[in-house]
CSV table of C-alpha atoms in Angstrom, one decimal:
chain,number,residue,atom,x,y,z
A,266,MET,CA,-36.7,27.4,9.6
A,267,GLN,CA,-33.2,28.3,10.7
A,268,GLU,CA,-33.0,30.0,14.1
A,269,ARG,CA,-31.1,33.3,13.9
A,270,VAL,CA,-29.6,35.4,16.6
A,271,GLY,CA,-31.5,38.7,16.4
A,272,ASP,CA,-29.4,41.6,17.7
A,273,MET,CA,-26.0,39.9,18.1
A,274,ASN,CA,-23.3,41.2,15.9
A,275,VAL,CA,-21.4,38.0,15.2
A,276,LYS,CA,-18.8,38.5,12.5
A,277,HIS,CA,-16.3,35.7,13.2
A,278,PHE,CA,-16.9,32.0,12.7
A,279,LEU,CA,-14.9,29.2,14.3
A,280,ALA,CA,-15.1,26.0,12.3
A,281,PHE,CA,-13.9,22.6,13.5
A,282,ASP,CA,-13.4,19.9,10.9
A,283,VAL,CA,-13.2,16.8,13.1
A,284,GLY,CA,-11.7,14.0,11.1
A,285,THR,CA,-10.8,10.4,11.7
A,286,THR,CA,-7.3,11.1,13.0
A,287,SER,CA,-7.1,14.8,13.4
A,288,MET,CA,-9.0,18.0,14.1
A,289,LYS,CA,-8.7,21.2,12.1
A,290,CYS,CA,-9.6,24.5,13.7
A,291,ILE,CA,-10.0,27.5,11.4
A,292,LEU,CA,-11.2,31.0,12.3
A,293,PHE,CA,-12.8,33.0,9.6
A,294,ASN,CA,-13.9,36.7,9.5
A,295,GLU,CA,-17.1,37.9,7.9
A,296,SER,CA,-15.5,37.9,4.4
A,297,PHE,CA,-14.5,34.2,5.0
A,298,GLU,CA,-10.8,35.0,5.1
A,299,GLU,CA,-8.7,32.6,7.2
A,300,LEU,CA,-7.4,34.3,10.3
A,301,PHE,CA,-6.1,31.2,12.2
A,302,TYR,CA,-5.4,27.6,11.4
A,303,GLU,CA,-4.5,24.7,13.7
A,304,ASN,CA,-4.4,21.0,13.1
A,305,ARG,CA,-4.1,18.5,15.9
A,306,GLU,CA,-3.7,14.8,15.6
A,307,TYR,CA,-4.9,11.9,17.8
A,308,ASP,CA,-4.7,8.1,17.6
A,309,ILE,CA,-7.4,5.5,17.1
A,310,GLU,CA,-7.4,2.5,19.4
A,311,SER,CA,-7.8,-0.7,17.5
A,312,GLY,CA,-8.8,-4.1,18.8
A,313,PRO,CA,-10.0,-7.6,17.7
A,314,ASN,CA,-13.2,-8.1,15.7
A,315,GLY,CA,-12.9,-4.8,13.9
A,316,ILE,CA,-12.9,-2.6,17.0
A,317,ALA,CA,-11.9,1.0,16.4
A,318,GLN,CA,-12.4,3.5,19.2
A,319,ILE,CA,-11.3,6.7,20.9
A,320,ALA,CA,-11.9,8.0,24.4
A,321,PRO,CA,-14.5,10.8,24.0
A,322,GLN,CA,-12.5,13.2,26.1
A,323,VAL,CA,-9.7,13.1,23.5
A,324,TYR,CA,-12.0,14.9,21.1
A,325,TYR,CA,-13.0,17.6,23.7
A,326,GLN,CA,-9.4,18.0,24.9
A,327,THR,CA,-8.2,18.4,21.3
A,328,PHE,CA,-10.9,21.1,20.9
A,329,CYS,CA,-9.7,22.8,24.0
A,330,ASP,CA,-6.0,22.6,22.8
A,331,CYS,CA,-7.0,24.2,19.5
A,332,ILE,CA,-8.7,27.0,21.3
A,333,ALA,CA,-5.7,27.5,23.6
A,334,ALA,CA,-3.4,27.8,20.5
A,335,MET,CA,-5.8,30.3,18.9
A,336,THR,CA,-6.0,32.6,21.9
A,337,LYS,CA,-2.2,32.9,21.9
A,338,LYS,CA,-2.3,34.3,18.4
A,339,VAL,CA,-5.7,36.0,18.0
A,340,ASN,CA,-7.4,38.2,20.6
A,341,VAL,CA,-10.8,36.6,20.6
A,342,GLY,CA,-11.9,37.2,24.2
A,343,GLN,CA,-14.0,40.1,23.2
A,344,LEU,CA,-15.2,38.8,19.9
A,345,PRO,CA,-18.6,37.1,19.8
A,346,LEU,CA,-18.1,33.9,17.8
A,347,ALA,CA,-20.3,31.3,16.1
A,348,ILE,CA,-18.8,27.9,16.6
A,349,CYS,CA,-19.7,25.1,14.1
A,350,PHE,CA,-18.6,21.5,13.9
A,351,THR,CA,-18.4,19.2,10.9
A,352,THR,CA,-17.5,15.6,11.6
A,353,GLN,CA,-17.4,12.2,10.1
A,354,GLY,CA,-20.8,10.7,9.9
A,355,GLU,CA,-21.0,7.5,11.9
A,356,THR,CA,-18.9,7.8,15.1
A,357,LEU,CA,-21.2,6.8,18.0
A,358,ILE,CA,-21.1,7.9,21.7
A,359,PRO,CA,-23.8,6.7,24.1
A,360,VAL,CA,-24.3,9.1,27.1
A,361,ASP,CA,-26.3,8.7,30.3
A,362,ALA,CA,-28.9,11.1,31.8
A,363,GLU,CA,-26.1,13.3,33.2
A,364,GLY,CA,-24.3,13.4,29.8
A,365,ASN,CA,-21.5,11.2,30.8
A,366,ALA,CA,-20.1,9.0,28.0
A,367,LEU,CA,-20.8,5.3,28.8
A,368,THR,CA,-18.2,3.9,26.4
A,369,LYS,CA,-15.3,5.0,24.3
A,370,ALA,CA,-16.4,6.6,21.0
A,371,ILE,CA,-17.1,3.8,18.5
A,372,VAL,CA,-15.4,5.2,15.5
A,373,TRP,CA,-17.1,5.0,12.0
A,374,LEU,CA,-14.3,2.5,11.0
A,375,ASP,CA,-15.4,0.1,13.7
A,376,THR,CA,-17.0,-3.1,12.1
A,377,ARG,CA,-17.7,-5.1,15.3
A,378,ALA,CA,-21.5,-5.2,14.5
A,379,GLY,CA,-21.3,-7.5,11.5
A,380,LYS,CA,-23.8,-10.1,12.9
A,381,GLU,CA,-26.2,-7.3,13.9
A,382,ALA,CA,-26.0,-5.9,10.4
A,383,ASP,CA,-26.9,-9.3,9.0
A,384,TYR,CA,-29.9,-9.4,11.3
A,385,ILE,CA,-31.1,-6.1,10.0
A,386,CYS,CA,-30.6,-7.2,6.4
A,387,LYS,CA,-32.8,-10.2,7.0
A,388,GLY,CA,-35.5,-8.2,8.7
A,389,ILE,CA,-35.9,-5.4,6.2
A,390,SER,CA,-36.1,-5.6,2.4
A,391,ARG,CA,-33.3,-3.9,0.5
A,392,GLU,CA,-35.8,-1.9,-1.5
A,393,ASN,CA,-37.4,-0.5,1.7
A,394,TRP,CA,-34.1,0.2,3.3
A,395,TYR,CA,-32.7,2.1,0.3
A,396,ALA,CA,-35.8,4.1,-0.3
A,397,THR,CA,-35.9,5.2,3.3
A,398,THR,CA,-32.3,5.7,4.3
A,399,GLY,CA,-30.6,6.3,1.0
A,400,LEU,CA,-28.0,3.8,2.0
A,401,CYS,CA,-27.1,1.1,-0.5
A,402,GLU,CA,-25.6,-1.4,2.0
A,403,ILE,CA,-26.0,-2.6,5.6
A,404,ASP,CA,-22.7,-3.5,7.2
A,405,GLY,CA,-21.0,-3.6,10.6
A,406,ALA,CA,-20.0,0.0,10.5
A,407,LEU,CA,-23.6,1.2,10.5
A,408,PRO,CA,-24.5,3.1,13.7
A,409,MET,CA,-27.9,1.3,13.9
A,410,ALA,CA,-26.0,-2.1,13.9
A,411,LYS,CA,-23.7,-0.7,16.6
A,412,VAL,CA,-26.6,0.2,18.8
A,413,LEU,CA,-28.0,-3.3,18.4
A,414,TRP,CA,-24.6,-4.7,19.2
A,415,LEU,CA,-24.5,-2.7,22.5
A,416,LYS,CA,-28.0,-3.9,23.3
A,417,LYS,CA,-27.0,-7.5,22.9
A,418,ASN,CA,-23.5,-7.4,24.2
A,419,GLU,CA,-23.5,-4.6,26.8
A,420,PRO,CA,-27.1,-4.6,28.0
A,421,GLU,CA,-26.3,-2.5,31.1
A,422,ILE,CA,-24.7,0.2,29.0
A,423,TYR,CA,-27.7,0.1,26.7
A,424,ARG,CA,-30.1,0.4,29.7
A,425,LYS,CA,-28.2,3.4,31.1
A,426,THR,CA,-28.0,5.2,27.7
A,427,ASP,CA,-30.2,8.3,27.7
A,428,LYS,CA,-29.1,9.4,24.2
A,429,PHE,CA,-27.1,7.9,21.4
A,430,LEU,CA,-25.1,10.8,20.2
A,431,LEU,CA,-22.9,11.2,17.1
A,432,LEU,CA,-19.6,13.0,17.3
A,433,GLU,CA,-20.9,16.5,16.3
A,434,ASP,CA,-23.8,16.0,18.8
A,435,TYR,CA,-21.4,15.1,21.6
A,436,LEU,CA,-19.2,18.2,21.0
A,437,ILE,CA,-22.3,20.4,20.9
A,438,PHE,CA,-23.5,18.9,24.1
A,439,CYS,CA,-20.1,19.5,25.8
A,440,LEU,CA,-20.4,23.3,25.0
A,441,THR,CA,-24.2,23.8,25.4
A,442,GLY,CA,-25.6,21.0,27.5
A,443,LYS,CA,-28.2,20.4,24.8
A,444,ARG,CA,-28.7,17.0,23.1
A,445,VAL,CA,-29.4,17.7,19.5
A,446,SER,CA,-28.3,16.5,16.1
A,447,GLU,CA,-28.8,17.6,12.5
A,448,LYS,CA,-30.3,16.1,9.4
A,449,SER,CA,-27.3,15.6,7.1
A,450,LEU,CA,-25.3,13.9,9.9
A,451,GLN,CA,-28.2,11.5,10.6
A,452,SER,CA,-28.3,10.4,6.9
A,453,SER,CA,-25.8,7.6,7.4
A,454,THR,CA,-27.1,6.2,10.7
A,455,GLY,CA,-29.7,3.7,9.5
A,456,TRP,CA,-32.2,4.9,12.0
A,457,TYR,CA,-33.2,8.1,10.1
A,458,ASP,CA,-35.8,8.4,7.3
A,459,ILE,CA,-34.2,11.0,5.0
A,460,VAL,CA,-37.3,11.4,2.8
A,461,ARG,CA,-39.9,12.0,5.6
A,462,GLU,CA,-37.3,13.5,7.9
A,463,LYS,CA,-38.2,11.4,10.9
A,464,MET,CA,-37.0,8.3,12.7
A,465,TYR,CA,-37.2,5.1,10.8
A,466,THR,CA,-39.7,3.3,13.0
A,467,GLU,CA,-39.5,0.0,11.1
A,468,VAL,CA,-35.9,-0.6,11.9
A,469,LEU,CA,-36.3,0.6,15.5
A,470,GLN,CA,-39.1,-1.9,16.0
A,471,LEU,CA,-37.1,-4.7,14.4
A,472,CYS,CA,-34.2,-4.0,16.8
A,473,GLN,CA,-36.5,-3.2,19.7
A,474,VAL,CA,-34.8,0.1,20.3
A,475,GLU,CA,-36.7,3.0,21.9
A,476,GLU,CA,-37.1,6.2,19.8
A,477,GLY,CA,-36.5,8.3,22.9
A,478,LYS,CA,-32.9,7.2,23.0
A,479,PHE,CA,-32.0,9.6,20.2
A,480,PRO,CA,-31.6,13.3,20.2
A,481,GLU,CA,-33.8,16.0,18.7
A,482,ILE,CA,-32.9,16.4,15.0
A,483,LEU,CA,-32.5,20.1,13.8
A,484,PRO,CA,-31.8,21.5,10.4
A,485,CYS,CA,-28.2,22.2,9.4
A,486,GLY,CA,-27.1,25.7,10.3
A,487,THR,CA,-29.4,26.2,13.4
A,488,VAL,CA,-28.4,28.1,16.4
A,489,VAL,CA,-28.4,25.7,19.3
A,490,GLY,CA,-27.5,28.2,22.0
A,491,GLY,CA,-24.7,29.9,23.9
A,492,ILE,CA,-21.8,28.3,25.7
A,493,SER,CA,-21.8,28.4,29.5
A,494,SER,CA,-20.1,31.3,31.2
A,495,GLN,CA,-17.8,28.8,33.0
A,496,ILE,CA,-16.7,27.3,29.7
A,497,ALA,CA,-16.3,30.7,28.1
A,498,GLU,CA,-14.1,31.8,30.9
A,499,SER,CA,-12.0,28.7,31.0
A,500,LEU,CA,-11.4,28.8,27.2
A,501,GLY,CA,-10.8,32.5,27.0
A,502,LEU,CA,-13.8,33.1,24.7
A,503,SER,CA,-16.5,35.7,24.7
A,504,ALA,CA,-19.5,34.9,26.8
A,505,GLU,CA,-21.6,35.8,23.8
A,506,THR,CA,-20.2,32.9,21.8
A,507,VAL,CA,-22.9,30.7,20.2
A,508,VAL,CA,-22.9,27.2,18.8
A,509,VAL,CA,-24.5,26.3,15.5
A,510,THR,CA,-25.4,22.9,14.1
A,511,GLY,CA,-23.1,22.0,11.2
A,512,ALA,CA,-23.2,19.3,8.6
A,513,MET,CA,-21.6,15.9,7.9
A,514,ASP,CA,-18.1,16.5,6.6
A,515,GLN,CA,-18.9,15.6,3.0
A,516,ILE,CA,-21.9,17.9,2.9
A,517,ALA,CA,-20.0,20.7,4.5
A,518,SER,CA,-17.2,20.3,1.9
A,519,ALA,CA,-19.8,20.4,-0.9
A,520,ILE,CA,-21.1,23.7,0.5
A,521,GLY,CA,-17.6,25.1,0.8
A,522,ALA,CA,-17.0,24.2,-2.9
A,523,GLY,CA,-20.2,25.8,-4.1
A,524,ASN,CA,-22.1,22.6,-4.6
A,525,THR,CA,-25.4,24.0,-3.4
A,526,HIS,CA,-27.9,23.4,-6.2
A,527,GLN,CA,-28.8,20.9,-8.9
A,528,GLY,CA,-26.4,20.8,-11.8
A,529,ILE,CA,-23.2,21.0,-9.9
A,530,VAL,CA,-20.9,18.0,-9.4
A,531,THR,CA,-17.9,17.8,-7.1
A,532,GLU,CA,-15.2,15.2,-6.7
A,533,THR,CA,-12.9,14.9,-3.7
A,534,THR,CA,-9.7,12.9,-4.0
A,535,GLY,CA,-8.6,12.6,-0.4
A,536,THR,CA,-8.1,9.3,1.5
A,537,ALA,CA,-11.2,8.1,-0.4
A,538,LEU,CA,-12.7,9.3,-3.7
A,539,VAL,CA,-16.1,10.9,-3.3
A,540,VAL,CA,-18.4,12.3,-5.9
A,541,GLY,CA,-21.3,14.7,-5.0
A,542,ALA,CA,-24.2,15.6,-7.2
A,543,THR,CA,-27.0,17.8,-5.8
A,544,VAL,CA,-30.5,16.9,-6.8
A,545,GLN,CA,-34.0,18.1,-5.9
A,546,LYS,CA,-35.5,14.7,-5.8
A,547,PRO,CA,-33.4,11.5,-5.9
A,548,GLU,CA,-34.3,8.2,-7.6
A,549,PHE,CA,-34.0,5.2,-5.3
A,550,ASP,CA,-33.3,2.7,-8.1
A,551,LEU,CA,-31.4,-0.4,-7.0
A,552,GLN,CA,-30.4,-1.1,-10.6
A,553,ILE,CA,-28.2,2.0,-10.2
A,554,PRO,CA,-27.7,2.2,-6.5
A,555,LEU,CA,-26.0,5.4,-5.5
A,556,THR,CA,-25.7,6.5,-1.8
A,557,VAL,CA,-28.1,9.4,-1.1
A,558,TYR,CA,-27.6,11.9,1.7
A,559,LYS,CA,-29.8,14.7,3.0
A,560,HIS,CA,-28.3,18.0,1.9
A,561,TYR,CA,-28.1,21.0,4.2
A,562,ASN,CA,-31.5,22.3,2.9
A,563,ASP,CA,-34.5,20.4,1.4
A,564,GLN,CA,-32.4,19.0,-1.4
A,565,PHE,CA,-30.5,15.7,-1.5
A,566,ILE,CA,-27.0,14.8,-2.8
A,567,TYR,CA,-26.0,11.6,-4.6
A,568,MET,CA,-22.6,10.6,-3.1
A,569,PRO,CA,-21.1,7.5,-4.7
A,570,TYR,CA,-17.6,6.9,-3.4
A,571,PHE,CA,-14.6,4.6,-3.7
A,572,ALA,CA,-12.8,3.8,-0.4
A,573,THR,CA,-9.2,4.0,-1.5
A,574,ALA,CA,-7.9,6.9,-3.7
A,575,GLY,CA,-5.3,9.2,-2.2
A,576,ILE,CA,-4.4,6.6,0.3
A,577,THR,CA,-3.5,4.3,-2.5
A,578,LEU,CA,-0.9,6.8,-3.7
A,579,LYS,CA,0.3,7.2,-0.2
A,580,TRP,CA,0.6,3.4,0.1
A,581,PHE,CA,2.6,3.3,-3.1
A,582,ARG,CA,4.9,6.1,-1.8
A,583,ASP,CA,5.5,4.4,1.5
A,584,THR,CA,6.1,0.9,0.1
A,585,MET,CA,7.8,1.5,-3.2
A,586,LEU,CA,9.2,5.1,-3.0
A,587,SER,CA,10.0,5.6,0.6
A,588,HIS,CA,13.3,7.1,-0.2
A,589,LEU,CA,11.5,10.1,-1.7
A,590,VAL,CA,10.4,11.2,1.8
A,591,GLY,CA,14.0,11.9,2.8
A,592,GLU,CA,14.9,13.3,-0.6
A,593,ALA,CA,11.9,15.7,-0.5
A,594,LYS,CA,12.9,16.9,3.0
A,595,GLU,CA,16.4,17.7,1.8
A,596,LYS,CA,15.0,19.7,-1.1
A,597,GLY,CA,12.3,21.4,0.9
A,598,VAL,CA,9.5,20.1,-1.2
A,599,SER,CA,6.7,17.6,-0.8
A,600,SER,CA,7.4,13.9,-1.6
A,601,TYR,CA,4.2,14.1,-3.8
A,602,ASP,CA,5.8,16.9,-5.8
A,603,LEU,CA,8.6,14.4,-6.7
A,604,ILE,CA,6.1,11.8,-7.6
A,605,ASN,CA,4.3,14.2,-9.9
A,606,GLU,CA,7.6,14.9,-11.7
A,607,MET,CA,8.2,11.2,-12.0
A,608,VAL,CA,4.7,10.6,-13.4
A,609,LYS,CA,5.3,13.1,-16.2
A,610,THR,CA,8.1,10.9,-17.5
A,611,SER,CA,5.7,8.0,-18.2
A,612,PRO,CA,3.4,8.3,-21.2
A,613,PRO,CA,-0.4,8.2,-21.1
A,614,GLY,CA,-1.4,4.5,-20.5
A,615,SER,CA,1.8,4.0,-18.4
A,616,ASN,CA,3.5,1.8,-21.1
A,617,GLY,CA,0.8,-0.8,-20.7
A,618,VAL,CA,0.8,-0.9,-16.8
A,619,MET,CA,-2.6,-0.7,-15.2
A,620,MET,CA,-3.6,-0.6,-11.5
A,621,ASN,CA,-6.8,-1.5,-9.8
A,622,PRO,CA,-6.6,0.9,-6.8
A,623,ASP,CA,-9.1,-1.1,-4.6
A,624,LEU,CA,-6.8,-1.8,-1.7
A,625,MET,CA,-9.8,-2.6,0.6
A,626,THR,CA,-10.8,-5.8,-1.2
A,627,GLY,CA,-7.7,-6.6,-3.3
A,628,GLY,CA,-5.9,-4.2,-5.7
A,629,ALA,CA,-3.5,-5.2,-8.3
A,630,PHE,CA,-1.0,-4.1,-11.0
A,631,TYR,CA,-1.5,-5.5,-14.5
A,632,GLY,CA,0.7,-5.5,-17.5
A,633,LEU,CA,4.1,-5.4,-15.7
A,634,THR,CA,7.1,-6.4,-17.9
A,635,LEU,CA,10.8,-6.3,-17.5
A,636,SER,CA,10.8,-2.9,-19.0
A,637,SER,CA,8.2,-1.4,-16.7
A,638,SER,CA,9.5,1.5,-14.5
A,639,MET,CA,8.5,3.0,-11.2
A,640,ALA,CA,7.3,6.0,-13.2
A,641,ASP,CA,4.9,3.7,-15.1
A,642,MET,CA,3.6,2.2,-11.9
A,643,ALA,CA,3.2,5.6,-10.2
A,644,ARG,CA,1.3,6.9,-13.3
A,645,SER,CA,-0.9,3.8,-13.3
A,646,VAL,CA,-2.0,4.5,-9.7
A,647,MET,CA,-3.2,8.0,-10.7
A,648,GLU,CA,-4.8,6.6,-13.9
A,649,GLY,CA,-6.5,3.9,-11.9
A,650,VAL,CA,-8.1,6.4,-9.5
A,651,ALA,CA,-9.1,8.6,-12.6
A,652,PHE,CA,-10.8,5.5,-14.2
A,653,MET,CA,-12.7,4.9,-10.9
A,654,LEU,CA,-13.7,8.6,-11.0
A,655,ARG,CA,-15.0,8.1,-14.5
A,656,SER,CA,-17.1,5.1,-13.5
A,657,LEU,CA,-18.7,7.1,-10.6
A,658,ILE,CA,-19.4,10.0,-13.0
A,659,GLU,CA,-21.0,7.6,-15.5
A,660,ALA,CA,-23.2,6.2,-12.6
A,661,VAL,CA,-24.3,9.8,-11.9
A,662,GLU,CA,-25.1,10.4,-15.5
A,663,ALA,CA,-27.1,7.2,-15.6
A,664,LYS,CA,-29.5,9.0,-13.3
A,665,LYS,CA,-30.1,11.5,-16.1
A,666,ILE,CA,-27.9,14.2,-14.5
A,667,ALA,CA,-25.9,16.3,-16.9
A,668,VAL,CA,-22.3,16.6,-15.9
A,669,GLU,CA,-20.6,19.3,-17.9
A,670,SER,CA,-17.7,19.9,-15.6
A,671,ILE,CA,-16.3,18.8,-12.3
A,672,LEU,CA,-15.3,20.8,-9.3
A,673,SER,CA,-12.2,19.1,-7.7
A,674,MET,CA,-11.2,19.2,-4.1
A,675,GLY,CA,-9.0,17.3,-1.7
A,676,GLY,CA,-5.2,16.7,-1.8
A,677,GLY,CA,-5.4,15.2,-5.2
A,678,SER,CA,-6.5,18.5,-6.7
A,679,TYR,CA,-3.1,20.0,-6.0
A,680,SER,CA,-1.5,17.7,-8.5
A,681,ALA,CA,-1.5,19.3,-11.9
A,682,VAL,CA,-0.6,16.1,-13.7
A,683,TRP,CA,-3.3,14.1,-11.8
A,684,SER,CA,-5.9,16.8,-12.7
A,685,GLU,CA,-4.9,16.6,-16.3
A,686,ILE,CA,-5.2,12.8,-16.3
A,687,LYS,CA,-8.7,13.1,-14.7
A,688,ALA,CA,-9.8,15.7,-17.3
A,689,ALA,CA,-8.7,13.5,-20.2
A,690,VAL,CA,-10.1,10.2,-18.7
A,691,CYS,CA,-13.5,11.8,-17.9
A,692,GLY,CA,-13.6,14.0,-21.0
A,693,LYS,CA,-14.7,16.9,-18.9
A,694,PRO,CA,-13.0,20.1,-17.5
A,695,ILE,CA,-11.7,19.7,-14.0
A,696,HIS,CA,-12.1,22.9,-11.9
A,697,CYS,CA,-9.7,22.8,-9.0
A,698,VAL,CA,-11.2,24.8,-6.1
A,699,GLY,CA,-8.8,27.5,-5.0
A,700,TYR,CA,-9.2,27.2,-1.2
A,701,SER,CA,-8.2,23.8,0.2
A,702,GLN,CA,-10.2,23.7,3.5
A,703,THR,CA,-13.7,23.5,1.9
A,704,THR,CA,-15.1,21.4,4.7
A,705,ALA,CA,-14.3,23.9,7.4
A,706,LEU,CA,-15.4,26.7,5.1
A,707,GLY,CA,-18.7,25.1,4.5
A,708,ALA,CA,-19.2,24.9,8.3
A,709,ALA,CA,-18.3,28.6,8.6
A,710,ILE,CA,-20.9,29.5,5.9
A,711,LEU,CA,-23.6,27.6,7.8
A,712,ALA,CA,-22.7,29.5,11.0
A,713,ALA,CA,-22.7,32.8,9.2
A,714,ALA,CA,-26.1,32.2,7.6
A,715,ALA,CA,-27.5,31.0,11.0
A,716,VAL,CA,-26.6,34.2,12.8
A,717,GLY,CA,-27.7,36.5,10.0
A,718,SER,CA,-24.2,37.6,9.0
A,719,CYS,CA,-24.9,36.7,5.3
A,720,ASP,CA,-28.1,36.5,3.3
A,721,SER,CA,-28.0,32.8,2.7
A,722,VAL,CA,-25.8,29.8,2.4
A,723,GLU,CA,-26.2,29.9,-1.4
A,724,ALA,CA,-25.3,33.6,-1.6
A,725,ALA,CA,-22.2,33.2,0.6
A,726,SER,CA,-21.0,30.1,-1.3
A,727,LYS,CA,-21.4,31.7,-4.7
A,728,GLN,CA,-19.6,34.9,-3.5
A,729,ILE,CA,-16.5,33.3,-2.1
A,730,VAL,CA,-15.9,30.1,-4.1
A,731,ASP,CA,-12.8,30.4,-6.2
A,732,SER,CA,-12.7,27.8,-9.0
A,733,GLY,CA,-8.9,28.0,-9.1
A,734,HIS,CA,-7.2,26.4,-12.1
A,735,ILE,CA,-9.2,24.7,-14.9
A,736,TYR,CA,-7.8,21.7,-16.7
A,737,GLY,CA,-9.6,21.1,-20.0
A,738,PRO,CA,-9.6,17.6,-21.5
A,739,ASN,CA,-6.9,17.1,-24.1
A,740,GLU,CA,-8.6,15.4,-27.0
A,741,LYS,CA,-5.5,13.3,-28.0
A,742,LEU,CA,-5.1,12.1,-24.4
A,743,LYS,CA,-8.9,11.5,-24.2
A,744,ALA,CA,-8.7,9.2,-27.3
A,745,ILE,CA,-5.9,7.2,-25.7
A,746,TYR,CA,-7.6,6.9,-22.3
A,747,ASP,CA,-10.9,5.9,-23.9
A,748,GLU,CA,-9.1,2.8,-25.2
A,749,VAL,CA,-7.2,2.1,-21.9
A,750,TYR,CA,-10.5,2.5,-19.9
A,751,ILE,CA,-12.0,-0.3,-21.9
A,752,GLN,CA,-9.1,-2.5,-21.0
A,753,TYR,CA,-9.2,-1.3,-17.4
A,754,LYS,CA,-12.9,-2.4,-17.0
A,755,ASN,CA,-12.0,-5.8,-18.4
A,756,HIS,CA,-9.5,-6.3,-15.6
A,757,ILE,CA,-11.5,-5.1,-12.7
């Protein structure tokens, strides 16, 4: 059951979308209209052996800076707020009994724990692992592997650790002093059983890690408590402000886009390409292994992904079309707008040029000739990501899930030509969600439901989601892309 605030009249919701390199702060009213927006960036410290880390105080200071910027523009001192965080899933922060961080935050990108991941792989069957955690792989980015790495390589830090917190947990602790987490965020840790909703005792025993070193796990959208009077005064917030558990960023984004029940499928073309399909009961079939996360309620969500999507187009812009950045600035437009116009000059199929957009393991252009143009290459990047989207949709359909249309989010959804390509490649209508900040919006909806400002997450999501523009599949283009897709699969 979600805890609600009984007689508090909370009608404003402050959502923080804490990403890999930036934090977005958005204030919503009870109609989920945006009253304030702020985006602050920070840097990741990288090191040898896959190290990626950030001082924990950077996150909290960025939070404080966002609040300071908001209070200059919006009079929130007398407004009771519900604060909700949505964060990346695997960033780890060990804290001692007083709540002091014992290391820098080990960012989700950090892969230092490769050997420890191999140890877990050898100790637990893949079938058992997948059926318990919903995760298809075990690698050095896994939080459970990172905990084991600390145990082996930093035994004093491990000994002093009272709780292993994730990023959302840490920020909640900073405001409330309570060490809690939530179910969707725990889905990608490797120490949580998403089916039975409890700790995964087999992996903890294998790694000899005590269960007591992890926080209490609450449902998404649960009131944790109020902020301290000292923090409220220092930040210029109402002393009646409360903090609510959020959801992992991809889950929050699904909520903000209306993906709250079975039969809805979303795709996000941001840095990565992520597909989300809500189901009541998932199949843990290793013949078709799709990552499964705990949804905000008792449901689950298939979430297959591809690591490089929008970032591939950014790489192409920065390396091949860097001159467009200056040109766009002079014209007062986005450099991606200029790329979109360029892409339109190349025909479907990019004059025979194809691209494998997998820049993590080795992408490549195919079919280049002396007559190939930059427009052909740019279009082939968009087509390559669209082909990858089709492969992910086909994997979802192989689970006997009907996909009649696709809700589209992320930066890629703002490109009309890219959306048209996706619709033709997949043979399904692409509905571009009207509001871009669906992740923060999903967090705000969870907060509103938790304090009783709306009837339910589902009701709020259904009421406010704007499908935006719809791109139907052009049958002539679809026929062309069906042929090119066969060639694409032969190359990758």
